[in-house]
mmCIF file of C-alpha atoms and ligand atoms in Angstrom:
data_model
loop_
_atom_site.group_PDB
_atom_site.id
_atom_site.type_symbol
_atom_site.label_atom_id
_atom_site.label_comp_id
_atom_site.label_asym_id
_atom_site.label_seq_id
_atom_site.Cartn_x
_atom_site.Cartn_y
_atom_site.Cartn_z
ATOM 1 C CA MET A 1 7.078 42.890 15.453
ATOM 2 C CA GLU A 2 4.588 41.496 12.981
ATOM 3 C CA ARG A 3 2.517 38.636 14.332
ATOM 4 C CA ARG A 4 1.464 35.950 11.900
ATOM 5 C CA THR A 5 -0.389 32.725 12.413
ATOM 6 C CA GLN A 6 2.081 29.912 11.992
ATOM 7 C CA LYS A 7 0.854 27.568 9.294
ATOM 8 C CA VAL A 8 2.758 24.320 9.354
ATOM 9 C CA LYS A 9 1.127 21.714 7.203
ATOM 10 C CA PRO A 10 1.724 18.070 7.964
ATOM 11 C CA PRO A 11 3.506 16.288 5.112
ATOM 12 C CA GLN A 12 1.351 14.702 2.435
ATOM 13 C CA MET A 13 1.070 10.984 3.138
ATOM 14 C CA TYR A 14 0.767 8.253 0.518
ATOM 15 C CA GLN A 15 -1.227 5.033 0.652
ATOM 16 C CA VAL A 16 0.042 1.913 -1.013
ATOM 17 C CA VAL A 17 -2.924 0.372 -2.822
ATOM 18 C CA MET A 18 -2.750 -3.221 -4.033
ATOM 19 C CA LEU A 19 -4.832 -4.255 -7.030
ATOM 20 C CA ASN A 20 -6.673 -7.505 -7.647
ATOM 21 C CA ASP A 21 -5.934 -9.807 -10.563
ATOM 22 C CA ASP A 22 -7.118 -13.279 -11.545
ATOM 23 C CA TYR A 23 -3.756 -15.066 -11.401
ATOM 24 C CA THR A 24 -1.675 -14.169 -8.343
ATOM 25 C CA PRO A 25 -2.209 -16.851 -5.655
ATOM 26 C CA MET A 26 -3.925 -15.638 -2.486
ATOM 27 C CA GLU A 27 -1.140 -17.183 -0.379
ATOM 28 C CA PHE A 28 1.482 -15.123 -2.212
ATOM 29 C CA VAL A 29 -0.438 -11.887 -1.607
ATOM 30 C CA VAL A 30 -0.781 -12.711 2.106
ATOM 31 C CA VAL A 31 2.963 -13.374 2.412
ATOM 32 C CA VAL A 32 3.811 -10.127 0.576
ATOM 33 C CA ILE A 33 1.517 -8.087 2.827
ATOM 34 C CA GLN A 34 3.077 -9.661 5.922
ATOM 35 C CA GLU A 35 6.643 -9.233 4.683
ATOM 36 C CA PHE A 36 6.532 -5.680 3.323
ATOM 37 C CA PHE A 37 3.719 -4.092 5.324
ATOM 38 C CA GLY A 38 4.396 -5.599 8.750
ATOM 39 C CA LYS A 39 0.945 -7.172 9.158
ATOM 40 C CA ASP A 40 0.305 -10.414 10.997
ATOM 41 C CA LEU A 41 -1.300 -13.388 9.237
ATOM 42 C CA GLU A 42 -4.817 -12.418 10.355
ATOM 43 C CA ALA A 43 -4.578 -8.773 9.206
ATOM 44 C CA ALA A 44 -2.816 -9.721 5.946
ATOM 45 C CA THR A 45 -5.536 -12.254 5.150
ATOM 46 C CA GLN A 46 -8.284 -9.662 5.774
ATOM 47 C CA ILE A 47 -6.565 -7.140 3.478
ATOM 48 C CA MET A 48 -6.030 -9.768 0.756
ATOM 49 C CA LEU A 49 -9.708 -10.801 0.892
ATOM 50 C CA LYS A 50 -10.827 -7.160 0.696
ATOM 51 C CA ILE A 51 -8.668 -6.688 -2.427
ATOM 52 C CA HIS A 52 -10.000 -9.926 -3.913
ATOM 53 C CA LEU A 53 -13.622 -8.846 -3.340
ATOM 54 C CA ASP A 54 -13.422 -5.057 -3.944
ATOM 55 C CA GLY A 55 -10.700 -4.944 -6.604
ATOM 56 C CA LYS A 56 -8.233 -2.971 -4.496
ATOM 57 C CA GLY A 57 -7.185 -2.298 -0.930
ATOM 58 C CA VAL A 58 -4.846 -0.163 1.161
ATOM 59 C CA CYS A 59 -1.849 -2.039 2.591
ATOM 60 C CA GLY A 60 -0.302 0.891 4.473
ATOM 61 C CA VAL A 61 0.211 4.667 4.651
ATOM 62 C CA TYR A 62 3.705 6.199 4.493
ATOM 63 C CA SER A 63 5.750 9.210 3.483
ATOM 64 C CA LYS A 64 6.176 9.577 -0.294
ATOM 65 C CA ASP A 65 9.633 7.946 -0.413
ATOM 66 C CA VAL A 66 8.759 5.009 1.804
ATOM 67 C CA ALA A 67 5.537 4.356 -0.145
ATOM 68 C CA ALA A 68 7.504 4.351 -3.421
ATOM 69 C CA THR A 69 9.988 1.871 -1.936
ATOM 70 C CA LYS A 70 7.150 -0.443 -0.808
ATOM 71 C CA VAL A 71 5.687 -0.384 -4.337
ATOM 72 C CA ASP A 72 9.110 -1.263 -5.801
ATOM 73 C CA GLN A 73 9.583 -4.122 -3.327
ATOM 74 C CA VAL A 74 6.154 -5.614 -4.095
ATOM 75 C CA LEU A 75 6.531 -5.311 -7.886
ATOM 76 C CA ASP A 76 10.033 -6.806 -7.698
ATOM 77 C CA ALA A 77 8.919 -9.773 -5.568
ATOM 78 C CA ALA A 78 5.912 -10.370 -7.854
ATOM 79 C CA ALA A 79 8.006 -10.216 -11.043
ATOM 80 C CA LYS A 80 10.610 -12.591 -9.580
ATOM 81 C CA ALA A 81 7.854 -15.064 -8.654
ATOM 82 C CA GLY A 82 6.232 -14.673 -12.101
ATOM 83 C CA HIS A 83 2.967 -13.184 -10.802
ATOM 84 C CA PRO A 84 1.158 -10.170 -12.334
ATOM 85 C CA LEU A 85 0.456 -8.599 -8.911
ATOM 86 C CA LYS A 86 0.334 -4.797 -9.136
ATOM 87 C CA CYS A 87 0.308 -2.026 -6.577
ATOM 88 C CA ILE A 88 0.444 1.763 -6.721
ATOM 89 C CA SER A 89 0.949 4.638 -4.299
ATOM 90 C CA GLU A 90 -1.418 7.596 -4.212
ATOM 91 C CA PRO A 91 -1.801 10.692 -2.036
ATOM 92 C CA VAL A 92 -4.133 10.211 0.922
ATOM 93 C CA GLU A 93 -7.175 12.477 0.657
ATOM 94 C CA PHE A 94 -8.521 13.966 3.861
HETATM 95 N N1 TYC O 1 -7.834 -12.776 -7.119
HETATM 96 C C1 TYC O 1 -6.691 -13.631 -6.797
HETATM 97 C C2 TYC O 1 -7.108 -15.095 -6.870
HETATM 98 O O1 TYC O 1 -8.281 -15.386 -6.874
HETATM 99 C C3 TYC O 1 -6.109 -13.323 -5.411
HETATM 100 C C4 TYC O 1 -5.570 -11.946 -5.302
HETATM 101 C C5 TYC O 1 -5.857 -11.166 -4.175
HETATM 102 C C6 TYC O 1 -4.742 -11.409 -6.298
HETATM 103 C C7 TYC O 1 -5.344 -9.891 -4.036
HETATM 104 C C8 TYC O 1 -4.220 -10.127 -6.168
HETATM 105 O O2 TYC O 1 -3.979 -8.130 -4.885
HETATM 106 C C9 TYC O 1 -4.514 -9.377 -5.040
HETATM 107 N N2 TYC O 1 -6.139 -15.984 -6.880
#
């Protein structure tokens, strides 16, 4: 029987990247990161400050579908609160 090396690639993962803006309150961003990305207050605050200083930051890494759902949840919460907060999902490079 033919022997072949089994090549099973792990699924492509997606990072949810939140973008800085000049209008969304810091407190709102911290609450969103806690609520949708399961971070505690300390971790959420660190991520928010990184976004504020660097322009963007990774909130979590998920399968493609879950990442897309997180983006929808954040954009929906931001729109409902009247804030311009934006986030995107992108393939993780490794
Ligand atoms: N830059 C915003 C401010 O000074 C805070 C902020 C942080 C906004 C992170 C968006 O993804 C963001 N109020």
